[in-house]
């Protein structure tokens, strides 16, 4: 089976969602990630939820190019979150043929966020989608062990943990922690590289996360060791924002470099 490799939205966030699909196709990706819901208030806002002209254009580009949607993001679980309110966006994800939904925990009450994650998984399951909790050191699923605990306590068949080399490093989780996660909980892996040395504080980590990562193989992380602990052929979502490079290099070329780096790392698996 050919491993799906997806172009994550953050890699080419200057593009509109339809143009992200075209970029993924032009760069050689089999899949693409779609941000139906912006991750931050400063990101571009697109009218994608519902039977909108923009969503129909995304669907048209997918049909024309043959690119498929790997995942849709990002669904935040906050203290005030009404999980049922996410159903229109989840329905759109299903309409686009997505495999899974990416979830973030933004609630310090772990018991409550666990219950909400379980409810979210149940709703996602009605659309035959997985729900993958992304741990990030600035959220309330800070590291891999905590995310794994939330997912296991939620105890839903379609619930998973999203491993990202960036967050694994910057949360001070260990590569060996991946081996503690049941393979059935590992539906997708984000992929990027960064220097091995951690930034001095959380503000610097956030800036690096959103704007200045490295293409796979160009940093100091042991990506091969991480891959060896993941299920064989796990889909990879290549998330490499490079804002400085973007001032002089277009989106398609950056996406091609990201894909080439990913393939070079995969070749090291033998």
PDB file of C-alpha atoms in Angstrom:
ATOM      1  CA  UNK A   1       0.000   0.000   0.000  1.00  0.00           C
ATOM      2  CA  UNK A   2       1.277   3.459  -0.876  1.00  0.00           C
ATOM      3  CA  UNK A   3       1.644   5.649   2.201  1.00  0.00           C
ATOM      4  CA  UNK A   4      -0.616   8.721   1.977  1.00  0.00           C
ATOM      5  CA  UNK A   5       1.384  11.952   2.225  1.00  0.00           C
ATOM      6  CA  UNK A   6      -0.674  15.083   2.803  1.00  0.00           C
ATOM      7  CA  UNK A   7       0.053  18.777   2.475  1.00  0.00           C
ATOM      8  CA  UNK A   8      -1.035  20.392   5.743  1.00  0.00           C
ATOM      9  CA  UNK A   9      -2.716  23.780   5.517  1.00  0.00           C
ATOM     10  CA  UNK A  10      -0.157  25.506   7.736  1.00  0.00           C
ATOM     11  CA  UNK A  11       2.595  24.805   5.202  1.00  0.00           C
ATOM     12  CA  UNK A  12       0.951  27.066   2.620  1.00  0.00           C
ATOM     13  CA  UNK A  13      -1.426  29.100   4.734  1.00  0.00           C
ATOM     14  CA  UNK A  14      -1.213  32.101   2.402  1.00  0.00           C
ATOM     15  CA  UNK A  15      -3.317  30.164  -0.114  1.00  0.00           C
ATOM     16  CA  UNK A  16      -7.088  29.882  -0.157  1.00  0.00           C
ATOM     17  CA  UNK A  17      -8.420  26.346   0.517  1.00  0.00           C
ATOM     18  CA  UNK A  18      -9.139  25.643  -3.174  1.00  0.00           C
ATOM     19  CA  UNK A  19      -5.638  26.804  -4.091  1.00  0.00           C
ATOM     20  CA  UNK A  20      -4.203  24.562  -1.369  1.00  0.00           C
ATOM     21  CA  UNK A  21      -5.764  21.614  -3.183  1.00  0.00           C
ATOM     22  CA  UNK A  22      -4.227  22.720  -6.478  1.00  0.00           C
ATOM     23  CA  UNK A  23      -0.878  23.308  -4.785  1.00  0.00           C
ATOM     24  CA  UNK A  24      -0.930  19.813  -3.288  1.00  0.00           C
ATOM     25  CA  UNK A  25      -1.592  18.348  -6.723  1.00  0.00           C
ATOM     26  CA  UNK A  26       1.105  20.433  -8.436  1.00  0.00           C
ATOM     27  CA  UNK A  27       3.677  19.505  -5.771  1.00  0.00           C
ATOM     28  CA  UNK A  28       2.948  15.780  -5.974  1.00  0.00           C
ATOM     29  CA  UNK A  29       1.001  15.127  -2.773  1.00  0.00           C
ATOM     30  CA  UNK A  30      -1.714  12.485  -2.722  1.00  0.00           C
ATOM     31  CA  UNK A  31      -3.672  14.220   0.040  1.00  0.00           C
ATOM     32  CA  UNK A  32      -4.333  17.628   1.559  1.00  0.00           C
ATOM     33  CA  UNK A  33      -5.420  18.951   4.945  1.00  0.00           C
ATOM     34  CA  UNK A  34      -8.238  21.503   5.098  1.00  0.00           C
ATOM     35  CA  UNK A  35      -8.731  24.111   7.826  1.00  0.00           C
ATOM     36  CA  UNK A  36     -12.469  24.518   8.056  1.00  0.00           C
ATOM     37  CA  UNK A  37     -12.019  26.330  11.382  1.00  0.00           C
ATOM     38  CA  UNK A  38      -9.052  28.737  11.790  1.00  0.00           C
ATOM     39  CA  UNK A  39      -6.533  27.869  14.490  1.00  0.00           C
ATOM     40  CA  UNK A  40      -6.076  31.510  15.578  1.00  0.00           C
ATOM     41  CA  UNK A  41      -8.144  34.720  15.280  1.00  0.00           C
ATOM     42  CA  UNK A  42      -5.445  36.276  13.077  1.00  0.00           C
ATOM     43  CA  UNK A  43      -5.715  33.649  10.357  1.00  0.00           C
ATOM     44  CA  UNK A  44      -7.781  34.224   7.229  1.00  0.00           C
ATOM     45  CA  UNK A  45     -11.459  33.417   7.733  1.00  0.00           C
ATOM     46  CA  UNK A  46     -13.144  31.448   4.944  1.00  0.00           C
ATOM     47  CA  UNK A  47     -16.822  30.674   4.458  1.00  0.00           C
ATOM     48  CA  UNK A  48     -16.459  26.912   4.239  1.00  0.00           C
ATOM     49  CA  UNK A  49     -19.038  25.441   6.608  1.00  0.00           C
ATOM     50  CA  UNK A  50     -22.285  24.644   4.834  1.00  0.00           C
ATOM     51  CA  UNK A  51     -23.176  24.385   1.168  1.00  0.00           C
ATOM     52  CA  UNK A  52     -21.129  27.462   0.313  1.00  0.00           C
ATOM     53  CA  UNK A  53     -19.615  28.440  -3.044  1.00  0.00           C
ATOM     54  CA  UNK A  54     -16.116  28.121  -1.580  1.00  0.00           C
ATOM     55  CA  UNK A  55     -16.737  24.622  -0.240  1.00  0.00           C
ATOM     56  CA  UNK A  56     -18.156  23.598  -3.618  1.00  0.00           C
ATOM     57  CA  UNK A  57     -14.996  24.950  -5.268  1.00  0.00           C
ATOM     58  CA  UNK A  58     -12.830  22.911  -2.907  1.00  0.00           C
ATOM     59  CA  UNK A  59     -14.864  19.813  -3.817  1.00  0.00           C
ATOM     60  CA  UNK A  60     -14.483  20.618  -7.523  1.00  0.00           C
ATOM     61  CA  UNK A  61     -10.696  20.973  -7.245  1.00  0.00           C
ATOM     62  CA  UNK A  62     -10.496  17.674  -5.375  1.00  0.00           C
ATOM     63  CA  UNK A  63     -12.489  15.949  -8.111  1.00  0.00           C
ATOM     64  CA  UNK A  64     -10.446  17.568 -10.896  1.00  0.00           C
ATOM     65  CA  UNK A  65      -7.028  16.786  -9.391  1.00  0.00           C
ATOM     66  CA  UNK A  66      -7.648  13.434  -7.702  1.00  0.00           C
ATOM     67  CA  UNK A  67      -6.201  14.782  -4.457  1.00  0.00           C
ATOM     68  CA  UNK A  68      -7.998  13.454  -1.375  1.00  0.00           C
ATOM     69  CA  UNK A  69      -8.588  15.062   2.016  1.00  0.00           C
ATOM     70  CA  UNK A  70      -6.686  13.415   4.849  1.00  0.00           C
ATOM     71  CA  UNK A  71      -7.859  15.523   7.762  1.00  0.00           C
ATOM     72  CA  UNK A  72      -9.857  18.590   8.694  1.00  0.00           C
ATOM     73  CA  UNK A  73      -8.970  20.980  11.521  1.00  0.00           C
ATOM     74  CA  UNK A  74      -9.149  22.351  14.073  1.00  0.00           C
ATOM     75  CA  UNK A  75     -11.819  21.514  16.621  1.00  0.00           C
ATOM     76  CA  UNK A  76     -11.075  23.075  20.005  1.00  0.00           C
ATOM     77  CA  UNK A  77     -12.547  21.700  23.205  1.00  0.00           C
ATOM     78  CA  UNK A  78     -12.981  24.657  25.579  1.00  0.00           C
ATOM     79  CA  UNK A  79     -14.869  24.938  28.878  1.00  0.00           C
ATOM     80  CA  UNK A  80     -17.825  26.445  27.039  1.00  0.00           C
ATOM     81  CA  UNK A  81     -17.744  24.107  24.029  1.00  0.00           C
ATOM     82  CA  UNK A  82     -21.018  22.597  22.875  1.00  0.00           C
ATOM     83  CA  UNK A  83     -19.829  19.549  20.951  1.00  0.00           C
ATOM     84  CA  UNK A  84     -23.102  19.316  19.016  1.00  0.00           C
ATOM     85  CA  UNK A  85     -22.425  22.766  17.542  1.00  0.00           C
ATOM     86  CA  UNK A  86     -19.522  21.245  15.600  1.00  0.00           C
ATOM     87  CA  UNK A  87     -21.812  18.961  13.590  1.00  0.00           C
ATOM     88  CA  UNK A  88     -22.155  21.264  10.535  1.00  0.00           C
ATOM     89  CA  UNK A  89     -18.355  21.425  10.195  1.00  0.00           C
ATOM     90  CA  UNK A  90     -18.027  17.683  10.726  1.00  0.00           C
ATOM     91  CA  UNK A  91     -20.650  17.105   8.037  1.00  0.00           C
ATOM     92  CA  UNK A  92     -18.595  19.265   5.677  1.00  0.00           C
ATOM     93  CA  UNK A  93     -15.492  17.228   6.460  1.00  0.00           C
ATOM     94  CA  UNK A  94     -17.378  14.066   5.588  1.00  0.00           C
ATOM     95  CA  UNK A  95     -18.692  15.664   2.401  1.00  0.00           C
ATOM     96  CA  UNK A  96     -15.095  16.380   1.345  1.00  0.00           C
ATOM     97  CA  UNK A  97     -14.154  12.746   1.968  1.00  0.00           C
ATOM     98  CA  UNK A  98     -11.877  13.394   4.945  1.00  0.00           C
ATOM     99  CA  UNK A  99     -10.584  10.501   6.999  1.00  0.00           C
ATOM    100  CA  UNK A 100     -10.266  12.274  10.310  1.00  0.00           C
ATOM    101  CA  UNK A 101     -10.689  15.373  12.437  1.00  0.00           C
ATOM    102  CA  UNK A 102      -7.954  17.111  14.443  1.00  0.00           C
ATOM    103  CA  UNK A 103      -8.845  18.138  17.984  1.00  0.00           C
ATOM    104  CA  UNK A 104      -7.149  20.465  20.484  1.00  0.00           C
ATOM    105  CA  UNK A 105      -7.741  20.581  24.247  1.00  0.00           C
ATOM    106  CA  UNK A 106      -8.164  24.110  25.600  1.00  0.00           C
ATOM    107  CA  UNK A 107      -9.730  23.295  28.953  1.00  0.00           C
ATOM    108  CA  UNK A 108      -7.705  22.873  32.168  1.00  0.00           C
ATOM    109  CA  UNK A 109     -10.322  20.499  33.627  1.00  0.00           C
ATOM    110  CA  UNK A 110      -8.999  17.173  32.364  1.00  0.00           C
ATOM    111  CA  UNK A 111     -12.083  15.214  33.389  1.00  0.00           C
ATOM    112  CA  UNK A 112     -14.332  17.607  31.495  1.00  0.00           C
ATOM    113  CA  UNK A 113     -12.143  17.652  28.393  1.00  0.00           C
ATOM    114  CA  UNK A 114     -12.072  13.847  28.478  1.00  0.00           C
ATOM    115  CA  UNK A 115     -15.864  13.732  28.539  1.00  0.00           C
ATOM    116  CA  UNK A 116     -16.047  16.284  25.716  1.00  0.00           C
ATOM    117  CA  UNK A 117     -13.528  14.344  23.661  1.00  0.00           C
ATOM    118  CA  UNK A 118     -15.627  11.192  24.111  1.00  0.00           C
ATOM    119  CA  UNK A 119     -18.732  13.077  22.969  1.00  0.00           C
ATOM    120  CA  UNK A 120     -16.822  14.504  20.005  1.00  0.00           C
ATOM    121  CA  UNK A 121     -15.641  11.017  19.036  1.00  0.00           C
ATOM    122  CA  UNK A 122     -19.224   9.773  19.170  1.00  0.00           C
ATOM    123  CA  UNK A 123     -20.359  12.561  16.867  1.00  0.00           C
ATOM    124  CA  UNK A 124     -17.433  11.976  14.488  1.00  0.00           C
ATOM    125  CA  UNK A 125     -18.237   8.268  14.407  1.00  0.00           C
ATOM    126  CA  UNK A 126     -21.695   8.961  13.007  1.00  0.00           C
ATOM    127  CA  UNK A 127     -19.853  10.316   9.952  1.00  0.00           C
ATOM    128  CA  UNK A 128     -17.283   7.477   9.975  1.00  0.00           C
ATOM    129  CA  UNK A 129     -14.440   9.822  10.913  1.00  0.00           C
ATOM    130  CA  UNK A 130     -11.634   9.457  13.395  1.00  0.00           C
ATOM    131  CA  UNK A 131     -10.938  12.120  16.018  1.00  0.00           C
ATOM    132  CA  UNK A 132      -7.267  12.726  16.819  1.00  0.00           C
ATOM    133  CA  UNK A 133      -6.156  14.737  19.830  1.00  0.00           C
ATOM    134  CA  UNK A 134      -3.142  16.907  19.078  1.00  0.00           C
ATOM    135  CA  UNK A 135      -0.943  17.535  22.095  1.00  0.00           C
ATOM    136  CA  UNK A 136       0.803  20.926  22.118  1.00  0.00           C
ATOM    137  CA  UNK A 137       2.840  22.332  25.028  1.00  0.00           C
ATOM    138  CA  UNK A 138       0.769  25.537  25.197  1.00  0.00           C
ATOM    139  CA  UNK A 139      -2.582  23.711  25.365  1.00  0.00           C
ATOM    140  CA  UNK A 140      -4.226  21.617  28.062  1.00  0.00           C
ATOM    141  CA  UNK A 141      -3.027  18.421  26.433  1.00  0.00           C
ATOM    142  CA  UNK A 142       0.558  19.453  27.027  1.00  0.00           C
ATOM    143  CA  UNK A 143       2.490  16.355  26.069  1.00  0.00           C
ATOM    144  CA  UNK A 144       2.153  12.865  24.652  1.00  0.00           C
ATOM    145  CA  UNK A 145       1.512  11.078  27.974  1.00  0.00           C
ATOM    146  CA  UNK A 146      -1.312  13.469  28.889  1.00  0.00           C
ATOM    147  CA  UNK A 147      -2.928  13.231  25.445  1.00  0.00           C
ATOM    148  CA  UNK A 148      -2.705   9.447  25.597  1.00  0.00           C
ATOM    149  CA  UNK A 149      -4.341   9.450  29.024  1.00  0.00           C
ATOM    150  CA  UNK A 150      -7.258  11.587  27.806  1.00  0.00           C
ATOM    151  CA  UNK A 151      -7.803   9.388  24.758  1.00  0.00           C
ATOM    152  CA  UNK A 152      -7.649   6.141  26.737  1.00  0.00           C
ATOM    153  CA  UNK A 153     -10.031   7.412  29.405  1.00  0.00           C
ATOM    154  CA  UNK A 154     -12.456   8.604  26.733  1.00  0.00           C
ATOM    155  CA  UNK A 155     -12.351   5.005  25.462  1.00  0.00           C
ATOM    156  CA  UNK A 156     -13.798   5.478  21.995  1.00  0.00           C
ATOM    157  CA  UNK A 157     -12.798   3.190  19.085  1.00  0.00           C
ATOM    158  CA  UNK A 158     -12.237   6.116  16.688  1.00  0.00           C
ATOM    159  CA  UNK A 159     -10.283   8.230  19.183  1.00  0.00           C
ATOM    160  CA  UNK A 160      -6.594   8.739  18.506  1.00  0.00           C
ATOM    161  CA  UNK A 161      -3.454  10.628  19.465  1.00  0.00           C
ATOM    162  CA  UNK A 162      -1.805  12.840  16.867  1.00  0.00           C
ATOM    163  CA  UNK A 163       1.997  12.681  17.019  1.00  0.00           C
ATOM    164  CA  UNK A 164       3.905  15.678  15.626  1.00  0.00           C
ATOM    165  CA  UNK A 165       7.727  15.699  15.859  1.00  0.00           C
ATOM    166  CA  UNK A 166       7.623  19.409  16.681  1.00  0.00           C
ATOM    167  CA  UNK A 167       5.305  18.974  19.650  1.00  0.00           C
ATOM    168  CA  UNK A 168       7.053  15.788  20.755  1.00  0.00           C
ATOM    169  CA  UNK A 169      10.311  17.738  21.001  1.00  0.00           C
ATOM    170  CA  UNK A 170       8.993  21.024  22.380  1.00  0.00           C
ATOM    171  CA  UNK A 171       6.811  19.334  25.022  1.00  0.00           C
ATOM    172  CA  UNK A 172       9.862  17.382  26.230  1.00  0.00           C
ATOM    173  CA  UNK A 173       8.081  14.129  25.514  1.00  0.00           C
ATOM    174  CA  UNK A 174      10.319  11.209  24.646  1.00  0.00           C
ATOM    175  CA  UNK A 175      10.508   9.376  21.353  1.00  0.00           C
ATOM    176  CA  UNK A 176      10.107   6.177  23.390  1.00  0.00           C
ATOM    177  CA  UNK A 177       6.704   7.452  24.574  1.00  0.00           C
ATOM    178  CA  UNK A 178       5.323   6.653  21.114  1.00  0.00           C
ATOM    179  CA  UNK A 179       5.796   2.950  21.868  1.00  0.00           C
ATOM    180  CA  UNK A 180       3.333   3.211  24.765  1.00  0.00           C
ATOM    181  CA  UNK A 181       0.460   4.165  22.431  1.00  0.00           C
ATOM    182  CA  UNK A 182      -1.596   1.277  21.020  1.00  0.00           C
ATOM    183  CA  UNK A 183      -1.184   1.213  17.231  1.00  0.00           C
ATOM    184  CA  UNK A 184      -4.968   1.453  16.875  1.00  0.00           C
ATOM    185  CA  UNK A 185      -4.754   4.952  18.409  1.00  0.00           C
ATOM    186  CA  UNK A 186      -2.247   6.226  15.827  1.00  0.00           C
ATOM    187  CA  UNK A 187      -4.245   7.204  12.751  1.00  0.00           C
ATOM    188  CA  UNK A 188      -2.013   9.929  11.327  1.00  0.00           C
ATOM    189  CA  UNK A 189       1.352  11.577  11.995  1.00  0.00           C
ATOM    190  CA  UNK A 190       2.274  15.169  11.289  1.00  0.00           C
ATOM    191  CA  UNK A 191       5.751  15.623   9.889  1.00  0.00           C
ATOM    192  CA  UNK A 192       8.384  18.349  10.080  1.00  0.00           C
ATOM    193  CA  UNK A 193      11.807  19.028  11.563  1.00  0.00           C
ATOM    194  CA  UNK A 194      13.350  21.599  13.903  1.00  0.00           C
ATOM    195  CA  UNK A 195      16.699  22.152  15.603  1.00  0.00           C
ATOM    196  CA  UNK A 196      17.303  19.805  18.522  1.00  0.00           C
ATOM    197  CA  UNK A 197      17.930  22.731  20.886  1.00  0.00           C
ATOM    198  CA  UNK A 198      14.720  24.016  22.439  1.00  0.00           C
ATOM    199  CA  UNK A 199      13.815  27.728  22.198  1.00  0.00           C
ATOM    200  CA  UNK A 200      14.229  29.694  25.456  1.00  0.00           C
ATOM    201  CA  UNK A 201      10.544  30.186  26.332  1.00  0.00           C
ATOM    202  CA  UNK A 202       6.986  29.410  25.287  1.00  0.00           C
ATOM    203  CA  UNK A 203       6.616  32.588  23.218  1.00  0.00           C
ATOM    204  CA  UNK A 204       9.607  31.515  21.152  1.00  0.00           C
ATOM    205  CA  UNK A 205       8.205  27.993  20.823  1.00  0.00           C
ATOM    206  CA  UNK A 206       4.893  29.383  19.594  1.00  0.00           C
ATOM    207  CA  UNK A 207       6.614  31.609  17.051  1.00  0.00           C
ATOM    208  CA  UNK A 208       8.664  28.673  15.795  1.00  0.00           C
ATOM    209  CA  UNK A 209       5.604  26.417  15.639  1.00  0.00           C
ATOM    210  CA  UNK A 210       3.536  28.791  13.549  1.00  0.00           C
ATOM    211  CA  UNK A 211       6.168  30.289  11.301  1.00  0.00           C
ATOM    212  CA  UNK A 212       9.639  28.737  11.242  1.00  0.00           C
ATOM    213  CA  UNK A 213       9.897  24.973  11.127  1.00  0.00           C
ATOM    214  CA  UNK A 214      12.345  23.038   8.968  1.00  0.00           C
ATOM    215  CA  UNK A 215      11.762  20.603   6.141  1.00  0.00           C
ATOM    216  CA  UNK A 216      12.088  16.944   7.190  1.00  0.00           C
ATOM    217  CA  UNK A 217      15.719  15.911   7.384  1.00  0.00           C
ATOM    218  CA  UNK A 218      17.053  19.465   7.750  1.00  0.00           C
ATOM    219  CA  UNK A 219      16.848  19.681  11.552  1.00  0.00           C
ATOM    220  CA  UNK A 220      18.057  17.794  14.582  1.00  0.00           C
ATOM    221  CA  UNK A 221      15.159  15.429  15.328  1.00  0.00           C
ATOM    222  CA  UNK A 222      15.415  11.661  14.944  1.00  0.00           C
ATOM    223  CA  UNK A 223      12.511  11.329  12.551  1.00  0.00           C
ATOM    224  CA  UNK A 224      13.503   7.823  11.495  1.00  0.00           C
ATOM    225  CA  UNK A 225      13.329   6.597  15.093  1.00  0.00           C
ATOM    226  CA  UNK A 226       9.873   8.145  15.436  1.00  0.00           C
ATOM    227  CA  UNK A 227       8.645   6.526  12.240  1.00  0.00           C
ATOM    228  CA  UNK A 228       9.890   3.120  13.353  1.00  0.00           C
ATOM    229  CA  UNK A 229       7.595   3.338  16.388  1.00  0.00           C
ATOM    230  CA  UNK A 230       4.532   4.309  14.355  1.00  0.00           C
ATOM    231  CA  UNK A 231       2.296   1.823  12.524  1.00  0.00           C
ATOM    232  CA  UNK A 232       3.661   0.876   9.094  1.00  0.00           C
ATOM    233  CA  UNK A 233       2.384   3.161   6.342  1.00  0.00           C
ATOM    234  CA  UNK A 234       0.753   5.605   8.770  1.00  0.00           C
ATOM    235  CA  UNK A 235      -0.368   8.644   6.737  1.00  0.00           C
ATOM    236  CA  UNK A 236       1.927  11.643   7.055  1.00  0.00           C
ATOM    237  CA  UNK A 237       0.652  15.224   7.144  1.00  0.00           C
ATOM    238  CA  UNK A 238       3.589  17.469   6.246  1.00  0.00           C
ATOM    239  CA  UNK A 239       3.229  20.636   8.325  1.00  0.00           C
ATOM    240  CA  UNK A 240       6.155  22.957   7.707  1.00  0.00           C
ATOM    241  CA  UNK A 241       5.442  26.693   7.932  1.00  0.00           C
ATOM    242  CA  UNK A 242       8.469  28.649   6.668  1.00  0.00           C
ATOM    243  CA  UNK A 243       7.507  32.313   6.693  1.00  0.00           C
ATOM    244  CA  UNK A 244      10.995  33.681   6.056  1.00  0.00           C
ATOM    245  CA  UNK A 245      11.499  31.417   3.053  1.00  0.00           C
ATOM    246  CA  UNK A 246       8.016  32.286   1.801  1.00  0.00           C
ATOM    247  CA  UNK A 247       9.153  35.862   1.148  1.00  0.00           C
ATOM    248  CA  UNK A 248      11.216  34.609  -1.779  1.00  0.00           C
ATOM    249  CA  UNK A 249       9.928  31.115  -2.611  1.00  0.00           C
ATOM    250  CA  UNK A 250       6.388  30.365  -3.784  1.00  0.00           C
ATOM    251  CA  UNK A 251       3.983  27.923  -2.209  1.00  0.00           C
ATOM    252  CA  UNK A 252       4.302  25.142  -4.797  1.00  0.00           C
ATOM    253  CA  UNK A 253       8.103  25.097  -4.622  1.00  0.00           C
ATOM    254  CA  UNK A 254       8.057  25.065  -0.815  1.00  0.00           C
ATOM    255  CA  UNK A 255       5.547  22.220  -0.890  1.00  0.00           C
ATOM    256  CA  UNK A 256       7.790  20.302  -3.298  1.00  0.00           C
ATOM    257  CA  UNK A 257      10.762  20.756  -0.968  1.00  0.00           C
ATOM    258  CA  UNK A 258       8.686  19.563   1.965  1.00  0.00           C
ATOM    259  CA  UNK A 259       7.612  16.452   0.062  1.00  0.00           C
ATOM    260  CA  UNK A 260      11.161  15.743  -1.151  1.00  0.00           C
ATOM    261  CA  UNK A 261      12.461  15.968   2.409  1.00  0.00           C
ATOM    262  CA  UNK A 262       9.732  13.638   3.632  1.00  0.00           C
ATOM    263  CA  UNK A 263      10.506  11.069   0.952  1.00  0.00           C
ATOM    264  CA  UNK A 264      14.226  11.252   1.734  1.00  0.00           C
ATOM    265  CA  UNK A 265      13.532  10.483   5.392  1.00  0.00           C
ATOM    266  CA  UNK A 266      11.194   7.643   4.456  1.00  0.00           C
ATOM    267  CA  UNK A 267      13.927   6.190   2.243  1.00  0.00           C
ATOM    268  CA  UNK A 268      16.097   5.812   5.329  1.00  0.00           C
ATOM    269  CA  UNK A 269      13.618   3.313   6.762  1.00  0.00           C
ATOM    270  CA  UNK A 270      14.844   0.775   4.237  1.00  0.00           C
TER     271      UNK A 270
END
